[in-house]
CSV table of C-alpha atoms and ligand atoms in Angstrom, one decimal:
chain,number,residue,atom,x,y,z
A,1,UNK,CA,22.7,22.7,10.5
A,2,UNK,CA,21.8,19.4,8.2
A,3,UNK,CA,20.7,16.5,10.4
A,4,UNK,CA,23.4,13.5,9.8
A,5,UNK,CA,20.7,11.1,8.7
A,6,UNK,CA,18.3,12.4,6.2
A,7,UNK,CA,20.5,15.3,5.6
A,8,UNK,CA,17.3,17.7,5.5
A,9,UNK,CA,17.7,21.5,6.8
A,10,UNK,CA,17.5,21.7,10.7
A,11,UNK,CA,15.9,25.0,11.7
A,12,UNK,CA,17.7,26.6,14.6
A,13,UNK,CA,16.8,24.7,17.9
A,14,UNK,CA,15.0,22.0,16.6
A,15,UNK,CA,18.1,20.0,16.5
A,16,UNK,CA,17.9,16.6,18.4
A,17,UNK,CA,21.4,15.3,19.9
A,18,UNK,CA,21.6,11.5,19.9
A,19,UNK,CA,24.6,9.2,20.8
A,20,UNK,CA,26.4,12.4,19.3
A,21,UNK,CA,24.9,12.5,15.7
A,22,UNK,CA,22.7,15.9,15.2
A,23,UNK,CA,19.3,14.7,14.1
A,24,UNK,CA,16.1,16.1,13.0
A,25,UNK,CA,12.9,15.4,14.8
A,26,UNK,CA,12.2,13.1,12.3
A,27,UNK,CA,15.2,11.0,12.4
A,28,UNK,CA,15.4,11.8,16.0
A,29,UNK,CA,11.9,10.0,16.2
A,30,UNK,CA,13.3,6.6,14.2
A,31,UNK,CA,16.2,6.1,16.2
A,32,UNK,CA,14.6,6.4,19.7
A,33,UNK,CA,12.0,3.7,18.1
A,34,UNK,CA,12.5,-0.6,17.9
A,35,UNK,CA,10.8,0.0,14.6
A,36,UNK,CA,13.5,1.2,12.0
A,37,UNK,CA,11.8,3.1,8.4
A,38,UNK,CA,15.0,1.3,6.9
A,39,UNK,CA,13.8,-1.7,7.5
A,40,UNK,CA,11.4,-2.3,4.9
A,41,UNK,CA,10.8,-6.1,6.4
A,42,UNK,CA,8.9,-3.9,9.3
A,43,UNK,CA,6.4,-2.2,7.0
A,44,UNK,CA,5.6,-4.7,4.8
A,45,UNK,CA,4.7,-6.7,7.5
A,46,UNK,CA,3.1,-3.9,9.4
A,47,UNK,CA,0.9,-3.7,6.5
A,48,UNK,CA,0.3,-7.2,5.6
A,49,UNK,CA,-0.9,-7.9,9.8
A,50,UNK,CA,-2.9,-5.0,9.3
A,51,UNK,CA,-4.5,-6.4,6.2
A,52,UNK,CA,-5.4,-9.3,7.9
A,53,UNK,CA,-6.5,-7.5,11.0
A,54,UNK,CA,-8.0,-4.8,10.1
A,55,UNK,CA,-7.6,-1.2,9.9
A,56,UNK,CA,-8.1,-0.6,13.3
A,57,UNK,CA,-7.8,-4.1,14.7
A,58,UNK,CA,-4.2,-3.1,15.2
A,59,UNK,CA,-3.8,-0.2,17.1
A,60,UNK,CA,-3.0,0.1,20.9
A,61,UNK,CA,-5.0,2.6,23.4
A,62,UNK,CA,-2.5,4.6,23.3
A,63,UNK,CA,-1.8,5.3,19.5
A,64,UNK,CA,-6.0,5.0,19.7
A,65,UNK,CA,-5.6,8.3,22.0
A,66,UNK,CA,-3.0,10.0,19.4
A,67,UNK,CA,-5.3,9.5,15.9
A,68,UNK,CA,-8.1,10.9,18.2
A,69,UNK,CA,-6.3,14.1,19.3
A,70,UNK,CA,-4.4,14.6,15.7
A,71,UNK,CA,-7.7,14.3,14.0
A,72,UNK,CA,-9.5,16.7,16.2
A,73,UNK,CA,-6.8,19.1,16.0
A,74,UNK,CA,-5.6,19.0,12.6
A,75,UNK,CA,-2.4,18.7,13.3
A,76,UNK,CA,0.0,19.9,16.5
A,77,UNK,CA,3.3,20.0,17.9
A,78,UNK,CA,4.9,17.3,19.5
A,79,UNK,CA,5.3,18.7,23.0
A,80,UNK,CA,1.4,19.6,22.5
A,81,UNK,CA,0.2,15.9,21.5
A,82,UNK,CA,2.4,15.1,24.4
A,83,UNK,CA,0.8,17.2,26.8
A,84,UNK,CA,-2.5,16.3,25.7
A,85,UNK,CA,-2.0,12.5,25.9
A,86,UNK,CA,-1.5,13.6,30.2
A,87,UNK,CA,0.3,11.9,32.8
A,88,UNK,CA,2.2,8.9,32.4
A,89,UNK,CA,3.0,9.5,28.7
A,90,UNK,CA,7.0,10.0,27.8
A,91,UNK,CA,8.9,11.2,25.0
A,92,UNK,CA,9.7,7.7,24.3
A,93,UNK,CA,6.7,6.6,24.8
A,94,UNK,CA,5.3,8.9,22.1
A,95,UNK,CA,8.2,8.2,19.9
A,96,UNK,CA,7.8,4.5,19.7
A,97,UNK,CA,3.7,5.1,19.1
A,98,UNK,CA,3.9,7.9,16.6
A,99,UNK,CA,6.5,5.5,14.4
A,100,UNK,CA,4.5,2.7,14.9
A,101,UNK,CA,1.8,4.5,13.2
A,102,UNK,CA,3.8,6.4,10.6
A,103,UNK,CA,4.6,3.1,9.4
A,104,UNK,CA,0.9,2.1,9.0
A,105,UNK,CA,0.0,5.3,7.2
A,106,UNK,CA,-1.9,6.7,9.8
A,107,UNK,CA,0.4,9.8,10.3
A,108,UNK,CA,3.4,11.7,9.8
A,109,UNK,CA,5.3,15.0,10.7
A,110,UNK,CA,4.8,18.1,8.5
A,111,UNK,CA,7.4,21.2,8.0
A,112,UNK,CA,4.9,24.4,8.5
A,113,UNK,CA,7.1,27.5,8.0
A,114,UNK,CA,9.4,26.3,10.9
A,115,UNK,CA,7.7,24.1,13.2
A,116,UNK,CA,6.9,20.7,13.2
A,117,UNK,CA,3.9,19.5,13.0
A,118,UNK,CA,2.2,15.9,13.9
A,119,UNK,CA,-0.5,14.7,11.9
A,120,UNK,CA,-2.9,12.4,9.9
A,121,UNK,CA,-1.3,10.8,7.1
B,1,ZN,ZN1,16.7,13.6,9.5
């Protein structure tokens, strides 16, 4: 199965059902997020605030709490991070963070064999 946005290879079960398109994580990710990578208005600005503020002027507790667990674990699967982060945390929540970051660099989602993984940019 190819996911209907980025058109990438979908391994069995990983695929993401929204507003009935089949998505990767990725994708899946983007969509669920304010913050759209097609909008290149939202990292150029991303980048130029974070110019002015700062590498880490910019980031929130929470996404604080995300760059600490990926960088002491090298890496791990999103139901992991989310676990880790604890109570209170939801998908969404995690969605909107983790793209907020991937647009700032900070991280992105790897392919290893067929898992996918959360990490440091
Ligand atoms: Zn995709």
């Amino acid at each position: 199965m190819r996911c209907d946005q980025c058109r990438t290879e979908i391994p069995v079960g990983e695929e993401r059902q929204h507003l009935g398109r089949c998505l990767c994580e990725d994708c899946y990710m983007d969509v669920l997020s304010p913050a759209r990578t097609c909008d290149p208005w939202a990292i150029h600005s991303a980048r130029t605030f974070e110019n002015l503020m700062g590498r880490q002027g910019m980031v929130t507790d929470l996404q604080r709490k995300i760059l600490g667990i990926l960088d002491r674990t090298g890496g791990v699967e999103r139901h992991d991070l989310l676990q880790q982060l604890g109570e209170g945390i939801t998908d969404q929540d995690l969605a909107r963070e983790f793209s907020a970051l991937r647009h700032m660099e900070k991280v992105r989602a790897e392919k290893r064999q067929d898992r996918v993984f959360l990490r440091l940019w």
